[in-house]
Amino acid sequence: MFLTLATDLAGIDGPASDFGFLLHKNPARPQGIEITGGSAYVFYPEATDERCTAAVLLEIDPIALVRSGRGKATEGFTLGQYVNDRPYAASSLLAVALGKLFRTAMNGRCDARPDLAARPIPLEIHVPALPCHGGAELAERMFGPLGWTVDARPVPLDPEIPAWGDSRYVDLRLSGVLRLAEALNHLYVMLPVLDDAKHYWVGSDEVDKLVRAGSGWLGAHPEKELISRRYLAHRRYLADTALERLAEADGLTEPEAVPDDAEGPVSLAVERRTTVAAVLKELGARRIADLGCGEGALVGELLKDPMIAELFATDVSARALVGAKRRLRYDDLPDRQRERLRFLQSSVTYADHRLAGLDAAVLMEVIEHVDPPRLPALAKAVFQAARPAAVVVTTPNSEYNVRFDSLPAGAFRHPDHRFEWTRQEFTTWATEVADLYEYSVELRPVGPVDRDVGPPTQLALFKLREKVTG
């Protein structure tokens, strides 16, 4: 398994061999590390004033990989775990090696040449044998939007027998002017994505790795959904979580919108959370449930308020609750904070006596994930069975979707949305629910209000009506 990174003097003050400073690997001395199932080495075939090339050689022992518990192949036969392409073709094993060999470089740090680390430099990358499920065209779709010139050539099954056609491998060459840290992070993410396989179990910690490596570029990539899905082994929940966190890190949770009176993109995720938190503070709610809490973004915001005495984080997905605990660093919270917070696996469409009689319940961007025929069951579970003193509901305003340039006409903002309502549709539903279960309801905007299509998010505040006696 082999990869080279090269640069020349163009745009660099000093000899090209200063590339070694950026990589934190001395050109005069080959270096190696042990990884699961093998060894990785860095050496320099050339290191002159004009040009410098660093090569990464990864030697994999298939037997050691199997013994480590990470060598099970997908070929479907027992011998496949020992006889496969892992020793020869670039894969997640090479991505892991890059992460260990060049960790400091991937973080963009170079104390010896900080000016060089901060600037784009001419780079050439060569991966002679890269599994590419999707062919050369997919490699272009992955790397092209990131500023690379892509030369991906299919590798024939047998050069001597053209009739056999091409293999699933490409000979990949990339050239461009980018920061080294960006280039390494692109490779770290894309190698397992193009291979569409990982040699180890994929869990919630892989979301953290993807968000970290994809910071600043993945959130705006036109193939971000495919990249996230493949990187996270087609685990939909993990991919959705990664996309939400990437969007939040970039200041967006929906496609970018630039309203008439705005100076730039609006962070809808942050604005939504802070708006809901402000409404709960306005209510003076002390016992609150976040129904459908997902990764716990709102829970983290509410924990900042010392006046909240008890906070229930609920979700139908056990994995979501595990992810929320991890994101909130639940085990590291002070005792007093942990005592205020409870995690419950619970569905919003079924009555749960544990949630009865609270001061407030929140359904933030939840109802649009429920099939319309199940909405009456949701309303009954929340407004009749749980019957909190107040309910806060937010949902997208579909009329605002035309302001998202990157959203195709008629498409929903999220692939899991079952519907998205206009302002009138949401008003009708909220009014009917309030009348049926004896609540009052007030509609409020969330985000910048467009004079033609309204706000990007709409909020309904339900309050339990006081019964008049006597």
C-alpha positions as CSV (number, residue, x, y, z in Angstrom):
1,M,0.0,0.0,0.0
2,F,1.7,3.2,-1.2
3,L,1.1,6.9,-1.4
4,T,3.2,9.9,-2.2
5,L,2.9,13.6,-1.4
6,A,5.1,16.1,-3.3
7,T,5.7,19.8,-3.6
8,D,8.1,22.1,-5.5
9,L,9.4,25.6,-4.9
10,A,6.5,27.5,-6.4
11,G,5.1,29.8,-3.7
12,I,7.4,28.6,-1.0
13,D,10.1,30.8,0.7
14,G,13.0,28.4,1.2
15,P,14.0,25.0,-0.1
16,A,11.4,22.5,-1.1
17,S,12.9,20.2,1.5
18,D,11.3,22.4,4.1
19,F,8.2,20.2,3.3
20,G,9.7,17.9,6.0
21,F,9.1,20.6,8.6
22,L,5.4,20.6,7.7
23,L,5.1,16.9,7.9
24,H,7.2,16.7,11.1
25,K,9.3,14.0,9.5
26,N,13.0,14.5,8.8
27,P,13.8,13.9,5.1
28,A,17.2,12.5,6.1
29,R,15.8,9.7,8.2
30,P,13.2,7.1,7.4
31,Q,10.6,6.7,10.2
32,G,8.1,4.0,11.0
33,I,5.2,3.3,13.4
34,E,3.2,0.2,14.2
35,I,-0.5,0.1,13.5
36,T,-3.1,-2.6,13.8
37,G,-2.1,-5.4,11.6
38,G,1.0,-3.9,10.2
39,S,3.6,-1.2,10.0
40,A,3.7,2.3,8.3
41,Y,6.8,4.0,7.1
42,V,7.7,7.5,5.8
43,F,10.7,8.1,3.6
44,Y,11.7,10.7,1.0
45,P,12.6,9.5,-2.5
46,E,13.7,13.1,-3.3
47,A,14.4,16.1,-1.0
48,T,16.1,18.9,-2.9
49,D,15.9,22.7,-3.1
50,E,13.6,22.4,-6.1
51,R,11.3,19.5,-5.2
52,C,10.4,17.3,-2.2
53,T,8.5,14.0,-2.2
54,A,7.4,12.1,0.9
55,A,6.3,8.5,0.4
56,V,4.1,6.5,2.8
57,L,4.5,2.7,2.6
58,L,2.1,0.6,4.6
59,E,2.8,-3.1,5.1
60,I,-0.1,-5.1,6.2
61,D,0.0,-8.7,7.6
62,P,-3.4,-10.2,6.9
63,I,-2.9,-12.8,9.6
64,A,-2.1,-10.2,12.2
65,L,-5.1,-8.2,11.1
66,V,-7.4,-11.2,11.6
67,R,-5.9,-11.9,15.0
68,S,-6.6,-8.3,16.0
69,G,-10.3,-8.9,15.2
70,R,-10.2,-6.3,12.4
71,G,-9.5,-8.4,9.4
72,K,-12.9,-9.9,8.6
73,A,-13.5,-9.5,4.9
74,T,-16.8,-8.9,3.1
75,E,-16.1,-11.3,0.3
76,G,-18.3,-13.9,1.9
77,F,-15.9,-16.9,2.2
78,T,-13.7,-17.8,5.1
79,L,-10.4,-17.6,3.2
80,G,-11.4,-14.0,2.2
81,Q,-10.3,-12.7,5.5
82,Y,-6.7,-13.8,4.7
83,V,-6.6,-13.4,0.9
84,N,-7.8,-10.0,0.0
85,D,-6.5,-6.6,-1.3
86,R,-5.8,-5.0,2.0
87,P,-2.0,-5.3,1.8
88,Y,-2.0,-3.7,-1.7
89,A,-4.8,-1.2,-2.1
90,A,-5.4,2.1,-0.3
91,S,-8.2,1.9,2.3
92,S,-9.2,2.9,5.8
93,L,-6.0,1.2,6.9
94,L,-4.0,3.8,5.0
95,A,-6.2,6.6,6.4
96,V,-5.5,5.4,10.0
97,A,-1.8,5.4,9.2
98,L,-1.9,8.9,7.8
99,G,-3.7,10.0,11.0
100,K,-1.0,8.6,13.2
101,L,2.0,9.6,11.1
102,F,0.9,13.2,10.4
103,R,-1.4,14.0,13.3
104,T,0.3,17.4,14.0
105,A,0.4,18.3,10.3
106,M,-3.3,17.5,10.0
107,N,-4.0,19.9,12.8
108,G,-2.2,22.6,10.8
109,R,0.6,23.2,13.3
110,C,4.2,23.7,12.5
111,D,6.3,25.6,15.1
112,A,9.4,25.6,12.8
113,R,7.6,27.1,9.8
114,P,4.2,28.5,10.9
115,D,4.0,30.7,7.9
116,L,4.3,27.7,5.6
117,A,1.6,25.8,7.5
118,A,-0.8,28.6,7.2
119,R,-0.5,29.2,3.4
120,P,-1.6,27.2,0.4
121,I,1.3,25.4,-1.4
122,P,1.5,23.4,-4.6
123,L,0.8,19.8,-3.9
124,E,0.8,16.6,-5.9
125,I,-0.6,13.4,-4.5
126,H,-0.4,9.9,-6.0
127,V,-2.3,6.8,-4.9
128,P,-1.4,4.0,-7.4
129,A,-4.1,1.6,-6.3
130,L,-7.3,3.0,-4.8
131,P,-10.5,0.9,-4.6
132,C,-13.2,3.2,-6.0
133,H,-16.8,2.0,-5.8
134,G,-18.2,4.4,-8.4
135,G,-15.2,4.6,-10.7
136,A,-13.1,7.4,-11.8
137,E,-16.1,9.7,-12.1
138,L,-16.8,9.4,-8.4
139,A,-13.2,10.3,-7.6
140,E,-13.7,13.5,-9.6
141,R,-17.0,14.2,-7.7
142,M,-15.2,13.7,-4.4
143,F,-12.0,15.7,-4.9
144,G,-13.0,18.2,-7.7
145,P,-15.1,20.5,-5.5
146,L,-12.2,20.8,-3.0
147,G,-9.9,22.5,-5.4
148,W,-8.0,19.5,-6.8
149,T,-7.3,18.8,-10.4
150,V,-8.2,15.1,-10.6
151,D,-6.6,12.5,-12.8
152,A,-8.3,9.1,-12.0
153,R,-7.5,6.3,-14.4
154,P,-9.1,2.9,-14.1
155,V,-6.7,0.1,-13.6
156,P,-7.3,-2.8,-16.0
157,L,-7.9,-6.3,-14.6
158,D,-5.1,-7.5,-16.9
159,P,-3.2,-5.2,-19.2
160,E,-2.5,-8.2,-21.4
161,I,-6.2,-9.1,-21.8
162,P,-8.1,-5.9,-22.5
163,A,-11.3,-7.8,-23.1
164,W,-11.5,-8.4,-19.4
165,G,-12.1,-4.7,-18.8
166,D,-11.3,-2.5,-15.8
167,S,-11.0,-3.5,-12.2
168,R,-12.6,-1.6,-9.3
169,Y,-9.3,0.3,-8.7
170,V,-8.1,3.6,-10.0
171,D,-4.7,5.1,-10.3
172,L,-5.4,8.5,-8.6
173,R,-3.3,11.7,-9.1
174,L,-4.3,14.9,-7.5
175,S,-2.7,18.3,-8.0
176,G,-3.7,21.7,-6.5
177,V,-2.6,24.6,-4.4
178,L,-3.9,24.0,-0.8
179,R,-2.8,24.0,2.8
180,L,-1.1,20.7,3.7
181,A,-3.5,20.2,6.6
182,E,-6.5,20.5,4.3
183,A,-5.0,18.0,1.8
184,L,-4.3,15.4,4.6
185,N,-7.8,15.7,6.0
186,H,-9.3,15.3,2.5
187,L,-7.3,12.0,2.1
188,Y,-8.2,10.9,5.7
189,V,-11.9,11.1,4.9
190,M,-12.0,10.2,1.2
191,L,-9.9,7.0,1.2
192,P,-12.4,4.9,3.2
193,V,-15.3,6.7,1.4
194,L,-14.1,5.7,-2.1
195,D,-13.4,2.2,-0.9
196,D,-16.8,2.2,0.8
197,A,-15.5,-0.1,3.5
198,K,-13.8,0.1,6.9
199,H,-11.6,-2.5,8.6
200,Y,-13.0,-1.8,12.0
201,W,-16.3,-1.3,13.9
202,V,-17.9,2.1,13.2
203,G,-19.5,3.7,16.3
204,S,-20.4,7.2,17.5
205,D,-16.7,8.1,18.0
206,E,-16.4,7.9,14.2
207,V,-18.8,10.9,14.0
208,D,-16.3,12.9,16.1
209,K,-13.5,12.0,13.7
210,L,-15.5,12.9,10.6
211,V,-16.6,16.2,12.1
212,R,-13.0,17.0,13.1
213,A,-11.5,16.1,9.8
214,G,-14.3,17.6,7.8
215,S,-14.3,20.9,9.6
216,G,-14.3,23.9,7.2
217,W,-15.0,21.9,4.0
218,L,-17.3,18.9,4.3
219,G,-20.3,20.9,5.3
220,A,-20.3,22.7,2.0
221,H,-19.4,19.7,-0.2
222,P,-22.1,18.9,-2.7
223,E,-21.6,15.2,-1.9
224,K,-21.6,15.6,1.8
225,E,-24.5,13.1,2.4
226,L,-22.8,10.4,0.3
227,I,-19.5,11.1,2.1
228,S,-21.0,10.9,5.5
229,R,-23.1,7.8,4.8
230,R,-20.1,5.9,3.4
231,Y,-17.6,7.1,6.0
232,L,-20.0,5.9,8.7
233,A,-20.6,2.5,7.2
234,H,-24.1,3.4,6.0
235,R,-25.4,3.8,9.5
236,R,-28.1,6.4,8.9
237,Y,-28.4,7.6,12.4
238,L,-24.7,8.3,12.6
239,A,-24.6,10.0,9.2
240,D,-27.6,12.3,10.1
241,T,-25.8,13.2,13.4
242,A,-22.6,14.0,11.5
243,L,-24.4,16.2,9.0
244,E,-26.2,18.1,11.7
245,R,-23.0,18.7,13.7
246,L,-21.1,19.8,10.5
247,A,-23.9,22.2,9.6
248,E,-23.9,23.6,13.1
249,A,-20.2,24.0,13.1
250,D,-20.4,26.0,9.9
251,G,-23.3,28.1,11.3
252,L,-26.1,26.5,9.3
253,T,-28.6,23.7,9.8
254,E,-30.4,24.2,6.6
255,P,-29.0,25.2,3.1
256,E,-27.6,28.7,3.2
257,A,-30.1,31.5,3.1
258,V,-29.4,35.2,2.7
259,P,-32.5,37.2,3.5
260,D,-32.9,40.7,2.2
261,D,-32.0,42.4,5.5
262,A,-29.3,40.0,6.5
263,E,-25.5,40.6,6.4
264,G,-24.7,36.9,6.0
265,P,-25.9,33.3,6.6
266,V,-28.0,32.8,9.7
267,S,-27.2,30.0,12.2
268,L,-30.6,28.5,12.4
269,A,-29.5,25.7,14.8
270,V,-28.2,28.2,17.3
271,E,-31.1,30.6,16.9
272,R,-33.6,27.9,17.3
273,R,-32.1,26.6,20.5
274,T,-31.6,30.0,22.0
275,T,-35.2,31.0,21.1
276,V,-36.7,27.8,22.7
277,A,-34.5,28.3,25.8
278,A,-35.7,31.9,26.0
279,V,-39.4,30.8,25.8
280,L,-38.9,28.2,28.6
281,K,-37.2,30.9,30.7
282,E,-40.1,33.2,30.0
283,L,-42.5,30.5,31.2
284,G,-40.4,30.0,34.4
285,A,-40.4,26.2,33.7
286,R,-38.4,24.2,36.2
287,R,-39.3,20.6,35.1
288,I,-38.8,20.2,31.4
289,A,-38.8,17.3,28.8
290,D,-37.0,17.5,25.5
291,L,-39.0,15.0,23.5
292,G,-36.9,13.6,20.6
293,C,-33.7,15.1,22.0
294,G,-31.4,13.5,19.3
295,E,-27.8,14.3,20.0
296,G,-28.8,16.6,23.0
297,A,-28.0,20.0,21.5
298,L,-31.0,21.7,23.2
299,V,-30.3,19.8,26.4
300,G,-26.8,21.2,26.5
301,E,-28.3,24.7,26.2
302,L,-30.9,24.2,28.9
303,L,-28.3,22.8,31.3
304,K,-26.7,26.3,31.4
305,D,-29.8,27.6,33.2
306,P,-29.4,26.9,37.0
307,M,-33.1,27.6,37.5
308,I,-34.1,24.4,35.7
309,A,-34.4,21.8,38.5
310,E,-35.2,18.6,36.4
311,L,-34.5,17.9,32.7
312,F,-35.7,14.8,30.8
313,A,-33.9,14.0,27.6
314,T,-36.0,11.5,25.6
315,D,-35.7,9.8,22.3
316,V,-37.0,6.6,20.6
317,S,-33.5,5.7,19.6
318,A,-31.2,4.2,22.2
319,R,-28.3,5.1,20.0
320,A,-29.3,8.7,20.0
321,L,-29.4,8.7,23.8
322,V,-25.9,7.2,23.9
323,G,-24.7,9.9,21.5
324,A,-26.3,12.6,23.6
325,K,-24.6,11.4,26.7
326,R,-21.3,11.3,24.8
327,R,-21.7,14.8,23.4
328,L,-22.7,16.2,26.7
329,R,-19.8,14.4,28.4
330,Y,-22.4,13.1,30.9
331,D,-20.0,11.0,32.9
332,D,-17.7,14.0,33.4
333,L,-20.5,16.4,34.6
334,P,-20.5,17.6,38.2
335,D,-22.7,15.5,40.4
336,R,-25.2,18.4,40.7
337,Q,-25.6,18.6,36.9
338,R,-26.0,14.8,36.5
339,E,-28.7,14.8,39.2
340,R,-30.7,17.4,37.2
341,L,-30.6,15.3,34.0
342,R,-32.4,12.1,33.1
343,F,-32.2,10.1,29.9
344,L,-35.3,8.1,28.9
345,Q,-36.0,6.0,25.9
346,S,-39.5,7.0,24.9
347,S,-41.6,7.5,21.7
348,V,-43.5,10.7,21.1
349,T,-46.4,8.7,19.8
350,Y,-47.0,6.6,22.9
351,A,-48.1,7.6,26.4
352,D,-45.3,7.6,29.0
353,H,-46.4,8.1,32.6
354,R,-42.9,9.1,33.5
355,L,-43.4,12.4,31.7
356,A,-46.7,13.3,33.3
357,G,-47.3,16.7,34.9
358,L,-44.2,18.6,33.8
359,D,-43.9,22.4,33.6
360,A,-43.0,22.2,29.9
361,A,-42.3,19.8,27.0
362,V,-40.4,20.6,23.9
363,L,-40.8,19.1,20.4
364,M,-38.0,21.0,18.5
365,E,-37.9,19.9,14.9
366,V,-39.6,16.6,15.7
367,I,-43.1,16.5,14.3
368,E,-42.0,16.7,10.6
369,H,-40.2,13.3,11.2
370,V,-43.5,11.7,12.1
371,D,-45.7,10.1,9.4
372,P,-48.9,12.3,9.2
373,P,-51.3,9.4,10.2
374,R,-49.3,9.2,13.4
375,L,-49.7,12.8,14.4
376,P,-53.0,12.3,16.3
377,A,-51.2,9.7,18.4
378,L,-48.4,12.2,19.1
379,A,-50.9,14.9,20.1
380,K,-52.7,12.4,22.4
381,A,-49.5,11.2,24.1
382,V,-48.1,14.7,24.6
383,F,-51.2,16.9,25.2
384,Q,-53.5,14.4,27.0
385,A,-51.3,11.7,28.6
386,A,-48.3,13.8,29.6
387,R,-50.3,17.1,29.8
388,P,-47.6,19.5,30.7
389,A,-48.4,23.1,31.6
390,A,-46.8,24.2,28.4
391,V,-45.6,22.7,25.1
392,V,-43.2,24.3,22.7
393,V,-43.2,23.0,19.1
394,T,-40.9,24.2,16.3
395,T,-41.0,23.0,12.6
396,P,-39.7,24.2,9.3
397,N,-41.7,26.8,7.3
398,S,-41.9,25.2,3.8
399,E,-42.6,28.6,2.2
400,Y,-39.1,29.7,3.2
401,N,-37.5,26.9,1.2
402,V,-37.4,29.0,-1.9
403,R,-34.8,31.2,-0.2
404,F,-32.3,28.2,0.0
405,D,-30.4,28.4,-3.3
406,S,-28.9,24.9,-2.8
407,L,-32.3,23.2,-2.1
408,P,-33.9,21.7,-5.3
409,A,-37.5,22.9,-5.9
410,G,-40.0,20.8,-4.0
411,A,-37.3,19.0,-1.9
412,F,-37.5,18.8,1.9
413,R,-34.7,20.2,4.0
414,H,-33.8,16.8,5.5
415,P,-34.2,13.4,3.8
416,D,-36.1,12.0,6.9
417,H,-38.8,14.7,6.8
418,R,-42.2,13.2,6.2
419,F,-43.7,16.6,5.5
420,E,-43.0,20.3,5.8
421,W,-45.8,22.7,6.4
422,T,-46.7,26.2,5.3
423,R,-47.5,28.8,7.9
424,Q,-51.3,28.2,7.3
425,E,-50.9,24.4,7.6
426,F,-49.0,24.7,10.9
427,T,-51.5,27.2,12.2
428,T,-54.4,25.0,11.4
429,W,-52.8,21.9,13.1
430,A,-51.8,23.9,16.2
431,T,-55.2,25.5,16.5
432,E,-57.0,22.1,16.2
433,V,-54.8,20.5,18.8
434,A,-55.1,23.4,21.2
435,D,-58.9,23.3,21.0
436,L,-59.1,19.5,21.3
437,Y,-56.9,19.3,24.4
438,E,-57.9,22.6,26.1
439,Y,-54.7,24.6,25.5
440,S,-54.3,28.1,24.2
441,V,-51.7,28.6,21.4
442,E,-49.5,31.4,20.2
443,L,-47.5,31.3,17.0
444,R,-44.1,32.9,16.8
445,P,-41.3,33.2,14.2
446,V,-37.8,31.8,14.6
447,G,-35.0,33.4,12.5
448,P,-35.1,36.3,10.1
449,V,-38.6,37.1,8.8
450,D,-38.9,37.4,5.1
451,R,-41.6,39.8,4.1
452,D,-42.9,37.5,1.4
453,V,-42.4,34.0,2.8
454,G,-42.1,34.5,6.6
455,P,-39.4,33.0,8.9
456,P,-37.4,29.9,8.2
457,T,-38.7,28.2,11.3
458,Q,-42.1,28.5,13.0
459,L,-42.8,28.0,16.7
460,A,-46.1,27.3,18.5
461,L,-46.4,27.9,22.3
462,F,-49.2,26.0,23.9
463,K,-50.4,26.8,27.4
464,L,-52.8,24.7,29.4
465,R,-56.0,26.7,30.0
466,E,-57.0,27.3,33.6
467,K,-60.3,25.7,34.5
468,V,-62.9,28.2,35.8
469,T,-64.7,26.8,38.9
470,G,-67.7,28.0,40.8
